[in-house]
mmCIF file of C-alpha atoms in Angstrom:
data_model
loop_
_atom_site.group_PDB
_atom_site.id
_atom_site.type_symbol
_atom_site.label_atom_id
_atom_site.label_comp_id
_atom_site.label_asym_id
_atom_site.label_seq_id
_atom_site.Cartn_x
_atom_site.Cartn_y
_atom_site.Cartn_z
ATOM 1 C CA MET A 667 -78.812 -22.956 -17.508
ATOM 2 C CA ALA A 668 -76.555 -25.684 -18.946
ATOM 3 C CA ASN A 669 -76.968 -24.231 -22.433
ATOM 4 C CA LYS A 670 -75.829 -20.806 -21.208
ATOM 5 C CA GLU A 671 -72.665 -22.280 -19.659
ATOM 6 C CA ASN A 672 -71.865 -24.201 -22.858
ATOM 7 C CA ASN A 673 -72.321 -21.066 -24.959
ATOM 8 C CA GLU A 674 -70.035 -19.115 -22.629
ATOM 9 C CA LYS A 675 -67.319 -21.788 -22.882
ATOM 10 C CA LYS A 676 -67.560 -21.779 -26.673
ATOM 11 C CA ARG A 677 -67.222 -17.975 -26.691
ATOM 12 C CA VAL A 678 -64.099 -18.136 -24.520
ATOM 13 C CA SER A 679 -62.651 -20.899 -26.692
ATOM 14 C CA ASN A 680 -63.259 -18.886 -29.845
ATOM 15 C CA VAL A 681 -61.576 -15.829 -28.341
ATOM 16 C CA TYR A 682 -58.535 -17.939 -27.386
ATOM 17 C CA ASN A 683 -58.306 -19.439 -30.874
ATOM 18 C CA ILE A 684 -58.538 -16.019 -32.518
ATOM 19 C CA SER A 685 -55.802 -14.644 -30.188
ATOM 20 C CA SER A 686 -53.572 -17.607 -30.974
ATOM 21 C CA LYS A 687 -53.995 -17.062 -34.700
ATOM 22 C CA ILE A 688 -53.237 -13.364 -34.376
ATOM 23 C CA SER A 689 -50.134 -14.165 -32.254
ATOM 24 C CA THR A 690 -48.991 -16.728 -34.799
ATOM 25 C CA LYS A 691 -49.432 -14.250 -37.593
ATOM 26 C CA LYS A 692 -47.399 -11.652 -35.699
ATOM 27 C CA ALA A 693 -44.573 -14.117 -34.999
ATOM 28 C CA ALA A 694 -44.310 -15.253 -38.601
ATOM 29 C CA LEU A 695 -42.015 -13.122 -40.778
ATOM 30 C CA THR A 696 -42.628 -12.397 -44.425
ATOM 31 C CA PRO A 697 -39.852 -13.340 -46.911
ATOM 32 C CA GLN A 698 -39.066 -9.640 -47.297
ATOM 33 C CA GLU A 699 -38.657 -9.192 -43.550
ATOM 34 C CA LYS A 700 -36.464 -12.274 -43.378
ATOM 35 C CA ARG A 701 -34.179 -10.911 -46.105
ATOM 36 C CA LYS A 702 -34.010 -7.554 -44.315
ATOM 37 C CA ARG A 703 -33.050 -9.191 -41.031
ATOM 38 C CA LYS A 704 -30.321 -11.225 -42.739
ATOM 39 C CA ARG A 705 -28.919 -8.069 -44.335
ATOM 40 C CA ILE A 706 -28.801 -6.345 -40.905
ATOM 41 C CA THR A 707 -27.034 -9.362 -39.392
ATOM 42 C CA ARG A 708 -24.477 -9.457 -42.212
ATOM 43 C CA VAL A 709 -23.843 -5.717 -41.908
ATOM 44 C CA SER A 710 -23.386 -6.025 -38.120
ATOM 45 C CA LEU A 711 -20.936 -8.900 -38.484
ATOM 46 C CA PHE A 712 -19.038 -7.073 -41.204
ATOM 47 C CA GLY A 713 -18.906 -3.912 -39.072
ATOM 48 C CA ALA A 714 -17.616 -5.822 -36.049
ATOM 49 C CA GLY A 715 -15.016 -7.579 -38.178
ATOM 50 C CA PHE A 716 -13.940 -4.322 -39.801
ATOM 51 C CA LEU A 717 -13.524 -2.638 -36.397
ATOM 52 C CA ALA A 718 -11.492 -5.578 -35.138
ATOM 53 C CA VAL A 719 -9.188 -5.354 -38.180
ATOM 54 C CA VAL A 720 -8.801 -1.583 -37.734
ATOM 55 C CA ALA A 721 -8.046 -2.027 -34.029
ATOM 56 C CA GLY A 722 -5.442 -4.669 -34.870
ATOM 57 C CA ILE A 723 -3.806 -2.392 -37.447
ATOM 58 C CA VAL A 724 -3.753 0.523 -34.959
ATOM 59 C CA LEU A 725 -2.135 -1.663 -32.280
ATOM 60 C CA LEU A 726 0.405 -2.982 -34.748
ATOM 61 C CA LEU A 727 1.299 0.528 -35.893
ATOM 62 C CA ALA A 728 1.533 1.649 -32.273
ATOM 63 C CA GLN A 729 3.854 -1.265 -31.589
ATOM 64 C CA LEU A 730 6.028 -0.300 -34.528
ATOM 65 C CA ILE A 731 5.974 3.482 -33.997
ATOM 66 C CA PHE A 732 5.854 3.901 -30.184
ATOM 67 C CA ASN A 733 8.798 1.751 -29.127
ATOM 68 C CA VAL A 734 10.703 2.274 -25.878
ATOM 69 C CA SER A 735 14.107 3.681 -26.745
ATOM 70 C CA THR A 736 14.861 5.645 -23.563
ATOM 71 C CA ILE A 737 14.428 4.618 -19.900
ATOM 72 C CA THR A 738 15.099 7.466 -17.481
ATOM 73 C CA VAL A 739 15.506 6.933 -13.725
ATOM 74 C CA ILE A 740 14.879 9.820 -11.319
ATOM 75 C CA TYR A 741 15.616 9.616 -7.584
ATOM 76 C CA LYS A 742 12.965 11.520 -5.654
ATOM 77 C CA ASN A 743 15.089 11.740 -2.502
ATOM 78 C CA GLY A 744 16.439 14.975 -3.909
ATOM 79 C CA SER A 745 19.738 13.638 -5.175
ATOM 80 C CA ASN A 746 21.066 11.813 -8.223
ATOM 81 C CA ASP A 747 23.499 10.000 -5.927
ATOM 82 C CA PRO A 748 21.548 6.884 -4.856
ATOM 83 C CA LYS A 749 22.002 5.344 -1.416
ATOM 84 C CA TYR A 750 21.206 1.765 -2.395
ATOM 85 C CA TYR A 751 20.658 1.032 -6.101
ATOM 86 C CA SER A 752 22.248 2.353 -9.291
ATOM 87 C CA LYS A 753 20.204 3.365 -12.316
ATOM 88 C CA LYS A 754 21.424 0.264 -14.150
ATOM 89 C CA GLU A 755 20.141 -1.990 -11.355
ATOM 90 C CA ILE A 756 16.756 -0.281 -11.379
ATOM 91 C CA ILE A 757 16.384 -0.562 -15.171
ATOM 92 C CA ALA A 758 17.500 -4.211 -15.113
ATOM 93 C CA ASN A 759 14.823 -5.079 -12.523
ATOM 94 C CA SER A 760 12.036 -2.968 -14.059
ATOM 95 C CA THR A 761 10.873 -5.680 -16.572
ATOM 96 C CA ILE A 762 11.127 -2.992 -19.335
ATOM 97 C CA GLN A 763 13.424 -3.484 -22.308
ATOM 98 C CA GLU A 764 14.311 -1.204 -25.181
ATOM 99 C CA GLY A 765 12.077 -2.007 -28.130
ATOM 100 C CA ASP A 766 9.020 -2.826 -26.007
ATOM 101 C CA GLY A 767 5.779 -1.216 -27.117
ATOM 102 C CA LEU A 768 5.259 1.913 -25.036
ATOM 103 C CA LEU A 769 1.491 1.360 -24.923
ATOM 104 C CA PHE A 770 1.996 -2.082 -23.428
ATOM 105 C CA VAL A 771 4.263 -1.052 -20.555
ATOM 106 C CA SER A 772 2.334 -1.772 -17.324
ATOM 107 C CA SER A 773 3.075 0.839 -14.644
ATOM 108 C CA SER A 774 1.701 -1.380 -11.870
ATOM 109 C CA LYS A 775 3.810 -4.382 -12.913
ATOM 110 C CA VAL A 776 6.959 -2.248 -13.066
ATOM 111 C CA SER A 777 6.267 -0.847 -9.564
ATOM 112 C CA GLN A 778 5.557 -4.283 -8.103
ATOM 113 C CA ALA A 779 8.685 -5.793 -9.649
ATOM 114 C CA LEU A 780 10.976 -3.032 -8.379
ATOM 115 C CA GLU A 781 9.553 -2.919 -4.855
ATOM 116 C CA LYS A 782 9.768 -6.718 -4.621
ATOM 117 C CA ASN A 783 13.207 -7.254 -6.169
ATOM 118 C CA LEU A 784 14.841 -4.126 -4.735
ATOM 119 C CA PRO A 785 13.405 -3.892 -1.191
ATOM 120 C CA TYR A 786 15.241 -0.675 -0.275
ATOM 121 C CA ILE A 787 12.941 1.132 -2.711
ATOM 122 C CA SER A 788 9.926 2.536 -0.840
ATOM 123 C CA SER A 789 7.802 3.682 -3.767
ATOM 124 C CA VAL A 790 7.825 3.844 -7.580
ATOM 125 C CA ASN A 791 6.013 6.109 -10.046
ATOM 126 C CA VAL A 792 6.109 5.272 -13.768
ATOM 127 C CA LYS A 793 5.388 7.826 -16.512
ATOM 128 C CA LYS A 794 5.197 7.387 -20.290
ATOM 129 C CA ASN A 795 6.410 10.194 -22.506
ATOM 130 C CA PHE A 796 5.422 9.613 -26.120
ATOM 131 C CA PRO A 797 6.765 8.633 -28.498
ATOM 132 C CA SER A 798 9.507 6.544 -26.865
ATOM 133 C CA GLU A 799 10.442 7.379 -23.249
ATOM 134 C CA VAL A 800 9.618 5.707 -19.936
ATOM 135 C CA VAL A 801 10.425 7.664 -16.762
ATOM 136 C CA ILE A 802 10.831 5.725 -13.497
ATOM 137 C CA GLU A 803 10.656 7.896 -10.381
ATOM 138 C CA VAL A 804 12.093 6.089 -7.374
ATOM 139 C CA THR A 805 11.920 6.900 -3.670
ATOM 140 C CA GLU A 806 14.471 5.047 -1.570
ATOM 141 C CA CYS A 807 14.075 4.240 2.113
ATOM 142 C CA LYS A 808 14.395 7.234 4.407
ATOM 143 C CA LYS A 809 14.261 5.496 7.785
ATOM 144 C CA ILE A 810 15.488 2.007 8.635
ATOM 145 C CA TYR A 811 14.728 0.069 11.814
ATOM 146 C CA CYS A 812 16.266 -3.117 13.125
ATOM 147 C CA PHE A 813 13.477 -5.346 14.434
ATOM 148 C CA SER A 814 14.317 -8.180 16.802
ATOM 149 C CA GLY A 815 12.110 -10.981 18.022
ATOM 150 C CA ASP A 816 11.908 -14.697 18.570
ATOM 151 C CA SER A 817 12.892 -15.461 14.949
ATOM 152 C CA GLY A 818 15.940 -13.197 14.644
ATOM 153 C CA TYR A 819 16.920 -9.727 13.441
ATOM 154 C CA TYR A 820 15.507 -7.888 10.417
ATOM 155 C CA LEU A 821 16.042 -4.529 8.752
ATOM 156 C CA VAL A 822 12.657 -2.896 8.088
ATOM 157 C CA ASN A 823 11.792 0.381 6.328
ATOM 158 C CA GLU A 824 9.501 3.165 7.534
ATOM 159 C CA SER A 825 6.389 1.537 6.055
ATOM 160 C CA GLY A 826 7.070 -1.875 7.621
ATOM 161 C CA LYS A 827 8.595 -3.692 4.611
ATOM 162 C CA VAL A 828 11.280 -6.272 5.414
ATOM 163 C CA LEU A 829 14.531 -5.320 3.679
ATOM 164 C CA GLU A 830 16.820 -8.149 4.721
ATOM 165 C CA LYS A 831 17.707 -10.525 7.520
ATOM 166 C CA THR A 832 20.593 -9.291 9.640
ATOM 167 C CA ASN A 833 22.349 -9.891 12.947
ATOM 168 C CA GLU A 834 22.542 -8.430 16.445
ATOM 169 C CA GLU A 835 25.203 -5.892 15.462
ATOM 170 C CA SER A 836 22.569 -3.980 13.461
ATOM 171 C CA MET A 837 20.758 -3.159 16.722
ATOM 172 C CA THR A 838 23.408 -0.509 17.388
ATOM 173 C CA LYS A 839 23.669 0.754 13.784
ATOM 174 C CA TYR A 840 19.952 1.433 13.315
ATOM 175 C CA THR A 841 16.972 2.380 15.474
ATOM 176 C CA SER A 842 16.273 -0.866 17.320
ATOM 177 C CA VAL A 843 12.759 -2.227 17.841
ATOM 178 C CA LYS A 844 12.342 -5.143 20.257
ATOM 179 C CA CYS A 845 9.136 -7.134 19.797
ATOM 180 C CA LYS A 846 7.574 -10.081 21.551
ATOM 181 C CA SER A 847 7.266 -12.130 18.364
ATOM 182 C CA ILE A 848 7.764 -11.844 14.612
ATOM 183 C CA THR A 849 5.199 -13.974 12.781
ATOM 184 C CA SER A 850 6.170 -13.150 9.181
ATOM 185 C CA ASP A 851 9.577 -11.989 7.936
ATOM 186 C CA VAL A 852 9.546 -12.430 4.146
ATOM 187 C CA VAL A 853 11.963 -10.033 2.423
ATOM 188 C CA GLY A 854 10.079 -7.579 0.210
ATOM 189 C CA GLU A 855 6.838 -7.978 2.162
ATOM 190 C CA ASN A 856 5.507 -6.247 5.282
ATOM 191 C CA ILE A 857 6.640 -7.578 8.620
ATOM 192 C CA GLU A 858 4.010 -9.254 10.802
ATOM 193 C CA LEU A 859 4.094 -8.972 14.605
ATOM 194 C CA GLY A 860 0.973 -10.927 15.461
ATOM 195 C CA LYS A 861 -1.991 -8.939 16.750
ATOM 196 C CA ASP A 862 0.297 -6.006 17.646
ATOM 197 C CA THR A 863 1.432 -5.285 14.046
ATOM 198 C CA ASP A 864 -0.784 -2.273 13.305
ATOM 199 C CA ASP A 865 -0.341 -0.728 16.769
ATOM 200 C CA ILE A 866 3.463 -0.915 16.648
ATOM 201 C CA LEU A 867 3.869 0.324 13.061
ATOM 202 C CA SER A 868 1.407 3.184 13.644
ATOM 203 C CA TYR A 869 3.277 4.186 16.802
ATOM 204 C CA LEU A 870 6.634 4.236 15.005
ATOM 205 C CA GLU A 871 5.072 6.522 12.387
ATOM 206 C CA LEU A 872 3.776 8.876 15.094
ATOM 207 C CA VAL A 873 7.172 9.015 16.807
ATOM 208 C CA ALA A 874 8.883 9.830 13.501
ATOM 209 C CA LYS A 875 6.298 12.572 12.931
ATOM 210 C CA SER A 876 6.998 14.044 16.386
ATOM 211 C CA GLY A 877 10.618 14.790 15.466
ATOM 212 C CA MET A 878 12.105 13.136 18.551
ATOM 213 C CA ASN A 879 15.411 11.356 17.976
ATOM 214 C CA ILE A 880 14.442 7.971 19.401
ATOM 215 C CA THR A 881 17.252 5.420 19.141
ATOM 216 C CA SER A 882 15.474 2.336 20.502
ATOM 217 C CA PHE A 883 12.011 0.933 21.264
ATOM 218 C CA ASP A 884 10.943 -1.928 23.491
ATOM 219 C CA PHE A 885 7.521 -3.396 22.638
ATOM 220 C CA THR A 886 8.052 -6.777 24.311
ATOM 221 C CA ASP A 887 5.097 -5.830 26.538
ATOM 222 C CA ILE A 888 2.671 -3.804 24.423
ATOM 223 C CA GLU A 889 1.012 -2.504 27.603
ATOM 224 C CA ASP A 890 4.306 -1.281 29.061
ATOM 225 C CA VAL A 891 6.374 0.377 26.339
ATOM 226 C CA TYR A 892 9.873 1.844 26.724
ATOM 227 C CA MET A 893 11.926 3.934 24.321
ATOM 228 C CA THR A 894 15.300 5.670 24.493
ATOM 229 C CA TYR A 895 16.032 9.230 23.437
ATOM 230 C CA GLU A 896 19.498 9.835 21.877
ATOM 231 C CA ASN A 897 20.909 6.812 23.758
ATOM 232 C CA ARG A 898 20.867 8.833 26.996
ATOM 233 C CA ILE A 899 17.312 9.232 28.338
ATOM 234 C CA VAL A 900 15.058 6.222 28.878
ATOM 235 C CA ILE A 901 11.386 7.102 28.431
ATOM 236 C CA HIS A 902 8.932 4.883 30.289
ATOM 237 C CA ILE A 903 5.789 5.298 28.159
ATOM 238 C CA GLY A 904 3.685 2.566 29.733
ATOM 239 C CA LYS A 905 0.500 2.329 27.665
ATOM 240 C CA MET A 906 0.870 4.035 24.295
ATOM 241 C CA SER A 907 -2.446 5.805 24.853
ATOM 242 C CA ASP A 908 -4.922 6.249 27.701
ATOM 243 C CA GLU A 909 -8.282 6.929 26.089
ATOM 244 C CA LYS A 910 -10.136 6.694 29.413
ATOM 245 C CA ASN A 911 -8.303 9.785 30.638
ATOM 246 C CA GLY A 912 -8.457 11.573 27.264
ATOM 247 C CA VAL A 913 -4.797 10.962 26.459
ATOM 248 C CA THR A 914 -4.121 9.866 22.875
ATOM 249 C CA ALA A 915 -0.785 8.426 21.797
ATOM 250 C CA TRP A 916 -0.022 11.680 19.966
ATOM 251 C CA LYS A 917 -0.762 13.864 23.015
ATOM 252 C CA LYS A 918 1.473 11.666 25.139
ATOM 253 C CA LEU A 919 4.317 11.990 22.639
ATOM 254 C CA GLN A 920 3.888 15.758 22.473
ATOM 255 C CA LEU A 921 4.180 15.951 26.268
ATOM 256 C CA ALA A 922 7.302 13.775 26.152
ATOM 257 C CA LYS A 923 8.896 16.002 23.512
ATOM 258 C CA LYS A 924 8.081 19.133 25.490
ATOM 259 C CA SER A 925 9.740 17.632 28.575
ATOM 260 C CA LEU A 926 12.815 16.508 26.646
ATOM 261 C CA ASP A 927 13.199 19.929 24.999
ATOM 262 C CA ALA A 928 13.099 21.530 28.459
ATOM 263 C CA GLU A 929 15.811 19.185 29.770
ATOM 264 C CA ASP A 930 17.962 19.759 26.673
ATOM 265 C CA GLU A 931 17.852 23.502 27.285
ATOM 266 C CA ILE A 932 19.248 22.933 30.767
ATOM 267 C CA ASN A 933 21.822 20.337 29.747
ATOM 268 C CA PRO A 934 21.960 18.909 26.195
ATOM 269 C CA GLU A 935 24.017 15.958 27.457
ATOM 270 C CA GLN A 936 21.743 15.131 30.365
ATOM 271 C CA GLU A 937 21.145 11.450 31.101
ATOM 272 C CA GLY A 938 18.302 9.941 33.083
ATOM 273 C CA THR A 939 14.727 8.662 32.868
ATOM 274 C CA LEU A 940 11.404 10.219 31.886
ATOM 275 C CA ASN A 941 8.342 8.634 33.463
ATOM 276 C CA MET A 942 5.171 9.014 31.359
ATOM 277 C CA THR A 943 3.040 6.347 33.050
ATOM 278 C CA ILE A 944 0.828 8.786 34.990
ATOM 279 C CA PRO A 945 -1.890 10.357 32.761
ATOM 280 C CA LYS A 946 -1.033 13.895 31.567
ATOM 281 C CA LYS A 947 2.159 13.978 33.669
ATOM 282 C CA ALA A 948 5.884 13.676 32.899
ATOM 283 C CA PHE A 949 8.515 13.180 35.626
ATOM 284 C CA PHE A 950 12.215 13.437 34.814
ATOM 285 C CA LYS A 951 15.010 12.072 36.994
ATOM 286 C CA ALA A 952 18.638 12.748 36.206
ATOM 287 C CA LYS A 953 20.982 9.778 36.234
ATOM 288 C CA SER A 954 22.691 11.172 39.315
ATOM 289 C CA GLU A 955 19.376 10.967 41.194
ATOM 290 C CA LEU A 956 18.742 7.334 40.298
ATOM 291 C CA PRO A 957 19.763 4.523 42.691
ATOM 292 C CA GLU A 958 22.932 2.717 41.676
ATOM 293 C CA GLU A 959 22.400 -0.699 40.127
#
């Protein structure tokens, strides 16, 4: 029995040794194979180097041939008469100079620089026209609000970007927006109003979309909002939306507009209040019906 086990072990050992020898033979390269592999490596390195040289020459030629010689500014507001910045100011703040390589002009960097340095610009689109022209399409602010809060007064564009710090007088020059607190007011960046930021900015966008001429907003209590229509009718919105009763913010604004349009047909100079605090209802009271203060 012992002899059988010893024979079996020897057989296994022999098989292992044979496999090792075969593996060693496979791993070992002949001198011819070694020379072939070296040639392939040299060819690969030469090819990579050649491509790098060609790429460098192409970039150099592009730098020499495709130089910026013309910078064109287009105002997308529909007029060549800018409200805030001249073409020279825009070009000076674009980070582009005549003689720059057209291929190396970064559209994103140009946009970021202009929107940061010239805050009254809402959006920028940069196009490259070969061989030598850069076109900068600029959209200036359409709507400006004056935000007020615990840290002061700020002019803000329709997308929420802070344009500049101002004073109380601006509350009568622009659509005023009273807030409980302003937590970030860096010029060139979006205003921050604490946890109410998104709700307030989204609501302002909806009101603008509705077409109502709202001259002031009061968000000091986000659950009890007021706004004023044409400086003559105070609208008591209450909650901006009432999802429990199937009333979205947009539906509530549509009802308010319908009510205001009806009052304007009767008397376009009518003053008073519009109560929107009851779901799906709007109650108007003329100023003459209100108790004297």
